Coordinates of C-alpha atoms in Angstrom, one line a residue:
M1 CA 0.0 0.0 0.0
D2 CA 1.3 3.4 -0.9
E3 CA 1.5 6.3 1.5
T4 CA 1.3 9.7 -0.2
S5 CA 1.7 13.3 0.8
M6 CA 0.3 16.7 -0.4
W7 CA 2.4 19.3 -2.1
I8 CA 2.2 22.6 -0.4
G9 CA 4.7 25.4 -0.6
G10 CA 7.2 23.3 -2.4
A11 CA 7.2 20.6 0.4
W12 CA 5.6 17.2 0.7
T13 CA 3.5 17.0 3.8
G14 CA 0.7 15.2 5.5
A15 CA -2.5 16.6 6.9
S16 CA -2.0 18.9 9.9
D17 CA -3.8 16.5 12.2
G18 CA -2.3 13.4 10.6
A19 CA -5.6 12.0 9.2
T20 CA -5.6 9.9 6.1
G21 CA -8.2 8.3 3.9
E22 CA -8.1 5.0 1.9
V23 CA -8.0 5.0 -1.9
L24 CA -9.3 1.9 -3.7
D25 CA -8.8 0.0 -6.9
P26 CA -12.4 -0.1 -8.1
S27 CA -11.9 -3.2 -10.2
S28 CA -11.1 -5.3 -7.1
G29 CA -12.1 -3.2 -4.1
E30 CA -8.5 -3.4 -2.9
V31 CA -7.1 -0.6 -0.8
I32 CA -4.0 0.7 -2.8
A33 CA -3.1 3.9 -1.0
N34 CA -3.6 6.1 2.0
V35 CA -3.7 9.9 1.3
P36 CA -3.9 12.9 3.6
K37 CA -7.3 14.2 4.5
A38 CA -6.6 17.9 4.6
T39 CA -8.0 20.1 7.3
L40 CA -9.1 23.7 7.0
A41 CA -5.7 24.7 8.4
D42 CA -4.2 22.9 5.4
V43 CA -6.4 24.8 3.1
D44 CA -5.2 28.1 4.7
A45 CA -1.6 26.9 4.3
A46 CA -2.0 26.1 0.6
V47 CA -3.7 29.4 -0.1
A48 CA -1.0 31.2 1.9
A49 CA 1.7 29.5 -0.1
S50 CA 0.0 30.3 -3.4
R51 CA -0.6 33.9 -2.3
A52 CA 3.1 34.4 -1.3
A53 CA 4.3 32.9 -4.6
F54 CA 2.0 35.2 -6.5
E55 CA 2.8 38.3 -4.5
D56 CA 6.6 37.9 -4.8
R57 CA 6.2 38.2 -8.6
S58 CA 8.7 35.5 -9.3
W59 CA 6.1 33.8 -11.5
A60 CA 3.6 36.5 -12.4
A61 CA 6.3 39.0 -13.5
M62 CA 8.6 36.4 -15.1
D63 CA 9.3 36.9 -18.8
P64 CA 6.3 35.2 -20.4
A65 CA 8.6 33.4 -22.9
Q66 CA 10.5 31.9 -19.9
R67 CA 7.2 30.8 -18.4
G68 CA 6.5 29.1 -21.6
R69 CA 9.8 27.3 -21.6
I70 CA 9.1 26.0 -18.1
L71 CA 5.7 24.7 -19.3
Q72 CA 7.4 23.0 -22.2
K73 CA 9.7 21.2 -19.7
M74 CA 6.6 20.2 -17.7
A75 CA 5.1 18.8 -20.9
A76 CA 8.2 16.9 -21.6
V77 CA 8.2 15.3 -18.1
T78 CA 4.5 14.4 -18.6
Y79 CA 5.2 12.7 -21.9
A80 CA 8.2 10.8 -20.4
E81 CA 6.2 9.7 -17.4
A82 CA 3.0 8.9 -19.3
K83 CA 3.1 5.1 -19.1
N84 CA 3.8 5.2 -15.4
L85 CA 1.1 7.8 -14.8
A86 CA -1.4 5.8 -16.9
T87 CA -0.7 2.6 -14.9
I88 CA -1.4 4.6 -11.7
E89 CA -4.6 6.2 -13.1
S90 CA -5.9 2.9 -14.5
R91 CA -5.6 1.2 -11.2
N92 CA -7.0 4.1 -9.2
N93 CA -9.9 5.0 -11.6
G94 CA -10.8 1.7 -13.2
K95 CA -10.4 2.9 -16.8
T96 CA -8.3 1.0 -19.3
F97 CA -4.6 1.6 -19.5
R98 CA -5.1 2.5 -23.2
E99 CA -7.6 5.2 -22.3
A100 CA -5.4 6.6 -19.5
L101 CA -2.3 6.7 -21.6
S102 CA -4.2 8.6 -24.4
E103 CA -5.6 11.1 -21.9
I104 CA -2.3 11.8 -20.2
R105 CA -0.6 12.4 -23.5
Y106 CA -3.5 14.8 -24.3
G107 CA -2.7 16.6 -21.0
A108 CA 0.9 16.9 -22.0
W109 CA -0.2 18.3 -25.4
T110 CA -2.3 20.9 -23.5
L111 CA 0.8 22.0 -21.5
E112 CA 2.7 22.3 -24.8
Y113 CA -0.1 24.4 -26.4
F114 CA -0.3 26.8 -23.5
A115 CA 3.4 27.0 -23.3
G116 CA 3.3 28.6 -26.7
A117 CA 0.5 30.9 -25.6
S118 CA 2.4 32.4 -22.6
D119 CA 3.8 35.3 -24.6
K120 CA 0.7 35.8 -26.7
I121 CA -1.4 37.5 -24.0
E122 CA -1.8 41.0 -25.3
G123 CA -3.5 44.2 -24.4
S124 CA -4.6 46.9 -26.8
T125 CA -4.3 50.5 -27.6
I126 CA -7.6 52.4 -27.8
P127 CA -8.3 55.6 -29.8
V128 CA -9.8 58.3 -27.5
P129 CA -10.4 62.0 -27.9
G130 CA -7.8 64.6 -27.2
N131 CA -4.1 64.3 -26.5
R132 CA -4.2 61.1 -24.7
L133 CA -2.6 57.6 -24.9
N134 CA -5.1 55.0 -23.7
Y135 CA -4.3 51.3 -23.5
S136 CA -5.3 48.1 -21.8
L137 CA -3.3 45.5 -20.0
R138 CA -4.1 41.9 -19.3
Q139 CA -2.6 40.9 -16.0
P140 CA -2.7 37.6 -14.1
L141 CA -5.8 36.9 -12.1
G142 CA -4.0 35.6 -9.0
V143 CA -4.5 32.5 -6.9
T144 CA -6.6 30.0 -8.7
A145 CA -8.3 26.9 -7.1
H146 CA -8.9 23.9 -9.4
I147 CA -11.4 21.3 -8.2
V148 CA -10.7 18.2 -10.3
P149 CA -13.2 15.4 -11.1
W150 CA -12.7 11.7 -10.8
N151 CA -13.5 10.7 -14.4
F152 CA -10.3 12.1 -16.1
P153 CA -8.2 12.8 -13.0
L154 CA -5.0 14.1 -14.6
Q155 CA -6.1 15.2 -18.1
L156 CA -8.7 17.6 -16.7
A157 CA -6.4 18.8 -14.0
L158 CA -3.9 19.8 -16.7
R159 CA -6.6 21.3 -18.9
S160 CA -7.0 24.1 -16.4
I161 CA -3.6 24.1 -14.7
A162 CA -1.9 24.8 -18.1
P163 CA -3.6 28.1 -19.0
A164 CA -3.5 29.3 -15.4
L165 CA 0.3 28.9 -15.3
A166 CA 0.7 30.3 -18.7
A167 CA -1.2 33.5 -17.6
G168 CA 1.1 33.9 -14.6
C169 CA -1.4 32.7 -11.9
T170 CA -0.6 30.3 -9.1
V171 CA -2.5 27.1 -8.6
I172 CA -4.1 25.0 -5.9
A173 CA -5.3 21.7 -7.4
K174 CA -7.8 19.5 -5.4
P175 CA -8.2 16.0 -6.9
A176 CA -11.3 14.0 -6.3
S177 CA -11.0 11.9 -3.1
W178 CA -11.6 8.7 -5.0
T179 CA -8.9 9.4 -7.6
P180 CA -6.0 11.5 -6.3
L181 CA -3.1 9.3 -7.2
S182 CA -2.2 10.3 -10.8
L183 CA -2.2 14.0 -10.0
L184 CA 0.0 13.5 -7.0
A185 CA 2.4 11.3 -9.0
W186 CA 2.6 13.9 -11.7
A187 CA 3.3 16.7 -9.2
K188 CA 6.1 14.5 -7.7
A189 CA 7.6 14.0 -11.2
I190 CA 7.5 17.7 -11.9
D191 CA 9.1 18.4 -8.5
E192 CA 11.9 15.9 -9.1
A193 CA 12.6 17.1 -12.6
E194 CA 13.6 20.6 -11.5
T195 CA 11.7 22.3 -14.3
G196 CA 12.3 25.7 -12.9
L197 CA 8.8 26.2 -11.6
P198 CA 9.2 28.4 -8.5
S199 CA 8.3 27.0 -5.1
G200 CA 4.6 27.6 -4.1
V201 CA 3.3 28.2 -7.7
L202 CA 1.6 24.8 -7.7
Q203 CA 0.0 23.0 -4.7
V204 CA -1.9 19.7 -4.7
I205 CA -4.1 19.2 -1.7
T206 CA -6.2 16.1 -1.0
G207 CA -9.2 15.2 1.2
S208 CA -12.9 15.6 1.4
G209 CA -14.5 17.3 -1.7
G210 CA -17.2 18.9 0.4
L211 CA -14.9 20.3 3.1
I212 CA -12.0 21.4 0.9
G213 CA -14.0 22.5 -2.1
D214 CA -16.3 24.7 0.0
A215 CA -13.4 26.2 1.9
L216 CA -11.5 27.1 -1.4
A217 CA -14.7 28.5 -3.0
G218 CA -15.3 30.9 -0.1
H219 CA -11.7 31.7 0.7
A220 CA -10.7 35.3 0.8
G221 CA -7.2 34.4 -0.6
V222 CA -8.6 32.8 -3.7
D223 CA -9.1 34.9 -6.9
G224 CA -10.7 32.3 -9.2
I225 CA -12.4 28.9 -9.0
V226 CA -12.4 26.3 -11.7
L227 CA -14.5 23.2 -11.3
T228 CA -15.4 20.2 -13.4
G229 CA -18.2 18.1 -11.8
G230 CA -21.9 17.6 -11.4
V231 CA -24.5 20.3 -11.5
P232 CA -25.3 20.2 -7.8
T233 CA -21.6 20.6 -6.9
G234 CA -21.3 23.4 -9.5
K235 CA -24.3 25.3 -8.0
A236 CA -22.9 24.9 -4.5
V237 CA -19.4 26.2 -5.5
M238 CA -20.9 29.1 -7.5
A239 CA -23.1 30.1 -4.5
K240 CA -20.2 30.0 -2.1
A241 CA -18.0 31.9 -4.6
S242 CA -20.7 34.6 -5.1
E243 CA -20.3 35.6 -1.4
R244 CA -17.0 37.2 -2.4
L245 CA -17.8 37.7 -6.1
T246 CA -15.0 35.3 -6.9
P247 CA -15.2 34.4 -10.7
V248 CA -15.8 30.8 -11.6
T249 CA -15.4 28.5 -14.6
L250 CA -17.8 25.5 -14.4
E251 CA -17.8 22.5 -16.7
L252 CA -20.7 20.5 -15.5
G253 CA -23.1 17.8 -16.9
G254 CA -24.1 16.7 -20.3
K255 CA -26.7 14.7 -22.2
G256 CA -25.1 14.5 -25.6
A257 CA -27.1 13.2 -28.6
H258 CA -26.2 11.6 -31.9
L259 CA -28.5 12.7 -34.7
V260 CA -28.2 9.9 -37.3
F261 CA -29.9 10.4 -40.7
P262 CA -30.6 7.8 -43.4
D263 CA -27.6 9.0 -45.6
A264 CA -25.1 8.5 -42.7
D265 CA -22.3 5.9 -42.9
L266 CA -23.9 3.6 -40.4
R267 CA -20.8 1.4 -39.9
T268 CA -18.7 4.5 -38.9
A269 CA -21.5 5.9 -36.9
A270 CA -21.9 2.6 -34.9
K271 CA -18.2 2.6 -34.0
A272 CA -18.3 6.2 -32.9
V273 CA -21.6 5.8 -30.9
C274 CA -20.0 2.9 -29.0
F275 CA -16.8 4.9 -28.3
G276 CA -18.8 8.0 -27.3
I277 CA -20.8 6.1 -24.6
F278 CA -18.8 3.1 -23.5
M279 CA -15.3 4.6 -23.4
N280 CA -14.4 5.2 -19.7
A281 CA -17.5 3.2 -18.9
G282 CA -19.7 6.1 -20.0
Q283 CA -18.4 8.4 -17.2
M284 CA -17.9 11.5 -19.4
C285 CA -19.7 14.8 -19.4
W286 CA -19.6 14.8 -23.2
A287 CA -20.8 11.2 -23.5
G288 CA -23.2 10.6 -26.4
S289 CA -25.8 9.0 -24.1
R290 CA -28.7 9.6 -26.5
L291 CA -29.1 8.1 -29.9
I292 CA -31.7 10.0 -31.9
V293 CA -31.9 7.9 -35.1
H294 CA -34.1 8.1 -38.2
E295 CA -36.8 5.5 -38.1
D296 CA -35.7 4.1 -41.5
V297 CA -32.2 3.1 -40.3
H298 CA -33.0 2.4 -36.6
D299 CA -32.9 -1.4 -36.8
D300 CA -29.7 -1.5 -38.9
L301 CA -27.9 0.9 -36.7
V302 CA -28.9 -0.8 -33.4
E303 CA -27.8 -4.1 -34.9
A304 CA -24.4 -2.6 -35.8
I305 CA -24.0 -1.1 -32.4
V306 CA -24.7 -4.4 -30.6
A307 CA -22.3 -6.2 -33.0
E308 CA -19.6 -3.6 -32.3
I309 CA -19.9 -3.9 -28.5
G310 CA -19.3 -7.6 -28.9
K311 CA -15.7 -6.6 -29.7
W312 CA -15.4 -4.7 -26.4
P313 CA -14.1 -7.0 -23.7
V314 CA -14.9 -5.7 -20.2
G315 CA -12.5 -6.2 -17.3
P316 CA -9.8 -4.7 -15.1
G317 CA -8.2 -1.8 -16.9
L318 CA -4.7 -3.1 -16.7
S319 CA -5.6 -6.5 -18.3
E320 CA -4.5 -7.1 -21.9
G321 CA -7.2 -6.5 -24.6
V322 CA -9.8 -4.9 -22.3
R323 CA -11.8 -2.2 -24.0
M324 CA -14.1 -1.1 -21.1
G325 CA -12.9 -1.0 -17.5
S326 CA -14.9 -0.7 -14.3
L327 CA -16.8 2.3 -13.0
V328 CA -15.0 4.4 -10.5
H329 CA -16.7 3.0 -7.4
T330 CA -19.3 0.4 -6.5
S331 CA -21.5 3.1 -5.0
H332 CA -21.5 5.0 -8.2
R333 CA -22.2 1.8 -10.2
D334 CA -25.2 1.2 -8.0
E335 CA -26.5 4.7 -8.6
V336 CA -26.3 4.2 -12.3
L337 CA -28.2 0.9 -12.1
E338 CA -30.8 2.5 -9.8
K339 CA -31.4 5.3 -12.4
L340 CA -31.5 2.7 -15.2
N341 CA -34.1 0.6 -13.5
A342 CA -36.2 3.7 -12.7
G343 CA -36.0 4.7 -16.4
L344 CA -37.0 1.2 -17.5
A345 CA -40.1 1.4 -15.3
M346 CA -41.1 4.4 -17.5
G347 CA -40.7 2.4 -20.7
G348 CA -38.0 1.1 -23.1
E349 CA -36.6 -2.3 -24.0
V350 CA -33.1 -3.5 -23.0
V351 CA -31.5 -5.0 -26.1
L352 CA -28.0 -5.3 -24.5
G353 CA -26.7 -5.5 -21.0
G354 CA -28.7 -3.8 -18.2
A355 CA -27.0 -5.3 -15.1
A356 CA -23.9 -5.4 -12.9
M357 CA -21.2 -8.0 -13.6
S358 CA -21.2 -9.4 -10.1
D359 CA -20.6 -13.0 -11.2
D360 CA -17.4 -12.2 -13.1
H361 CA -16.1 -9.5 -10.8
P362 CA -17.8 -9.8 -7.4
A363 CA -15.8 -7.1 -5.7
G364 CA -15.4 -4.8 -8.7
A365 CA -17.5 -1.8 -9.8
F366 CA -18.3 -3.4 -13.2
M367 CA -21.5 -3.0 -15.3
Q368 CA -22.5 -4.4 -18.6
P369 CA -22.6 -2.0 -21.6
T370 CA -26.3 -1.3 -22.0
V371 CA -28.5 -0.3 -24.9
V372 CA -32.1 0.6 -24.4
T373 CA -34.5 1.2 -27.3
G374 CA -37.9 2.8 -27.4
V375 CA -37.0 5.6 -25.1
T376 CA -39.4 8.5 -25.1
E377 CA -38.5 12.1 -24.4
D378 CA -40.2 12.1 -21.0
N379 CA -38.2 9.1 -19.8
L380 CA -35.4 10.0 -17.3
L381 CA -33.1 7.9 -19.5
F382 CA -33.6 10.6 -22.1
T383 CA -33.4 13.6 -19.8
E384 CA -31.1 12.8 -16.9
E385 CA -27.3 12.3 -16.9
L386 CA -26.6 8.7 -15.7
F387 CA -22.9 9.0 -16.0
G388 CA -22.5 5.3 -16.9
P389 CA -22.5 2.9 -19.9
V390 CA -26.1 3.3 -20.9
L391 CA -27.3 4.3 -24.4
A392 CA -30.9 5.5 -24.8
V393 CA -32.3 5.1 -28.3
T394 CA -35.1 7.3 -29.7
T395 CA -36.4 7.6 -33.3
F396 CA -37.5 10.5 -35.4
S397 CA -39.0 11.0 -38.9
E398 CA -38.2 14.6 -39.8
E399 CA -35.1 16.8 -39.4
S400 CA -37.1 19.4 -37.3
E401 CA -38.2 16.6 -35.0
A402 CA -34.6 15.5 -34.5
L403 CA -33.5 19.0 -33.7
R404 CA -36.4 19.4 -31.2
L405 CA -35.5 16.2 -29.5
A406 CA -31.8 17.0 -29.3
N407 CA -32.6 20.3 -27.6
A408 CA -35.2 18.9 -25.2
T409 CA -32.7 18.7 -22.3
E410 CA -31.4 21.1 -19.7
F411 CA -27.9 20.4 -20.8
G412 CA -26.0 21.8 -23.8
L413 CA -22.4 20.5 -24.1
L414 CA -21.7 18.3 -27.2
N415 CA -23.9 16.8 -29.9
G416 CA -23.1 14.8 -32.9
V417 CA -24.6 14.9 -36.4
W418 CA -24.3 12.0 -38.9
T419 CA -25.2 13.0 -42.5
Q420 CA -23.7 13.5 -45.9
H421 CA -26.0 16.4 -46.6
L422 CA -23.9 19.6 -46.3
G423 CA -26.8 22.0 -45.8
R424 CA -28.4 19.8 -43.1
A425 CA -25.1 19.4 -41.2
H426 CA -24.6 23.2 -41.1
R427 CA -28.2 24.0 -40.3
L428 CA -28.1 21.6 -37.3
A429 CA -24.7 22.9 -36.2
R430 CA -26.2 26.4 -36.1
D431 CA -29.5 25.5 -34.3
L432 CA -28.4 22.9 -31.8
Q433 CA -28.4 24.4 -28.3
C434 CA -24.9 23.4 -27.2
G435 CA -21.4 24.6 -27.0
M436 CA -19.9 22.0 -29.3
V437 CA -21.1 20.1 -32.4
S438 CA -19.2 17.3 -34.1
I439 CA -20.2 16.2 -37.6
N440 CA -19.5 12.7 -38.8
E441 CA -17.2 11.8 -35.9
Y442 CA -17.6 11.7 -32.2
P443 CA -16.1 12.8 -29.9
I444 CA -13.4 15.1 -31.0
T445 CA -11.6 17.9 -29.2
F446 CA -8.1 19.6 -29.3
P447 CA -6.3 21.8 -26.8
Q448 CA -6.6 24.7 -29.3
T449 CA -10.4 24.4 -29.6
A450 CA -12.9 25.7 -27.1
F451 CA -14.5 23.2 -24.8
T452 CA -17.6 25.0 -23.5
G453 CA -21.1 24.2 -22.4
W454 CA -24.5 26.0 -22.7
K455 CA -27.4 25.9 -20.4
M456 CA -26.8 23.7 -17.3
S457 CA -23.6 22.3 -18.8
G458 CA -21.6 25.1 -17.4
I459 CA -20.1 28.6 -17.5
G460 CA -17.0 29.7 -19.2
V461 CA -14.5 28.1 -21.6
E462 CA -11.8 25.5 -21.2
Q463 CA -9.1 25.0 -23.8
S464 CA -8.2 27.4 -26.6
L465 CA -6.9 30.9 -26.3
D466 CA -10.4 31.9 -25.0
A467 CA -9.6 30.0 -21.8
L468 CA -6.8 32.4 -21.0
R469 CA -9.3 35.2 -20.6
F470 CA -10.5 33.8 -17.3
Y471 CA -7.0 33.8 -15.9
T472 CA -6.4 37.5 -16.6
R473 CA -7.8 40.8 -15.4
V474 CA -8.2 43.8 -17.7
K475 CA -6.7 47.1 -16.6
N476 CA -7.2 50.3 -18.5
V477 CA -4.5 53.0 -18.4
N478 CA -5.0 56.6 -19.6
V479 CA -2.1 59.0 -20.1
K480 CA -2.5 62.8 -20.7
I481 CA 0.2 63.8 -23.2

């Protein structure tokens, strides 16, 4: 069993009261580590370290190109350690090694991208009346707190850490209590590599999400909050942050839909639909959990999906050939099954899966890939985020009906369109009420493209140069000449 520490002020430390919490391998239920359970005093220490590092200007006032070079070194360390980090994350999260490795390399790519953006943060000169010089500056926001989810523990941490550091901010990262190990291991690798990152610029603090998240959201020493998580958590953090008018970026839930038309390449669509809902056992905010398919190709597409899933072995993430690992925790798996059964009571037919895999993995958080047809728009399987490997299938007959069904949700993150009709594709891209649309592939995202949600899917932008705006403040300067 591993004993881990938090990284605060450039030092590795336990909780101030010595308390620790167990971390499990969800595929077996085995305890694999003990991590510190931070106290409110530890939160204060992390904020103080971040504030001191920001105020001493060693990072905020550093030549931006030099900040970029340090981020490039951090990216190189991440690439070099990717296989080790992926092994840790697969064991701690339950996902396959293949998935974890791809995600961690994506995180390294994100560091590279924002390394190049460090010296691209620009102000502007504004024409004003009279003999005046008027210009604006973009200056670092300050101390930023990053509340990281358990579904992509390292990739999503780096998604927000990278632009924050590029902008000159300092960072306090709080991993989910179920999955802290890969972020801690990454921080250890960065520390040991001597990248040039000044002491106190980056902290990693572990413990209760409710206690630590609430404390960070309401802390007087925190200038910005970034959270990826569920809608209730996002609302709670936003409410707490509003007490001090602390700005927030929230990436929350989703109920993504595939809109599949008769002219679509059904073989390609079937593969993408499976990837978009059964990757990471369906535990993705951008999961394509709704399949809205034209009635003329419904049977053929469902048959192709069921055949494709037959090629997806389910098992422990570090096992050879496995395509879908366990869910993150047995309690979460049970919540998914409870919602599934509640939805089935409202209608629908299970054509694949629908149960836990207790016989094959009695102590693991495994669930069968599940496909439910005949789901109506008033069914919770259509409206609510299950965050598990459950695909709800609904039919349509007209393009307008497909659009209405896709938009009939409180979420608005990512939707997919499958058609060879150019006009239809662009009409739907325009009219879908979501932050991202993917046409004839799913999912797809890059560090240089905006990741953003509408409606209850969140506030703000992750990735792309637009993300940098959150981590800077605008200052206007007027000079009488």
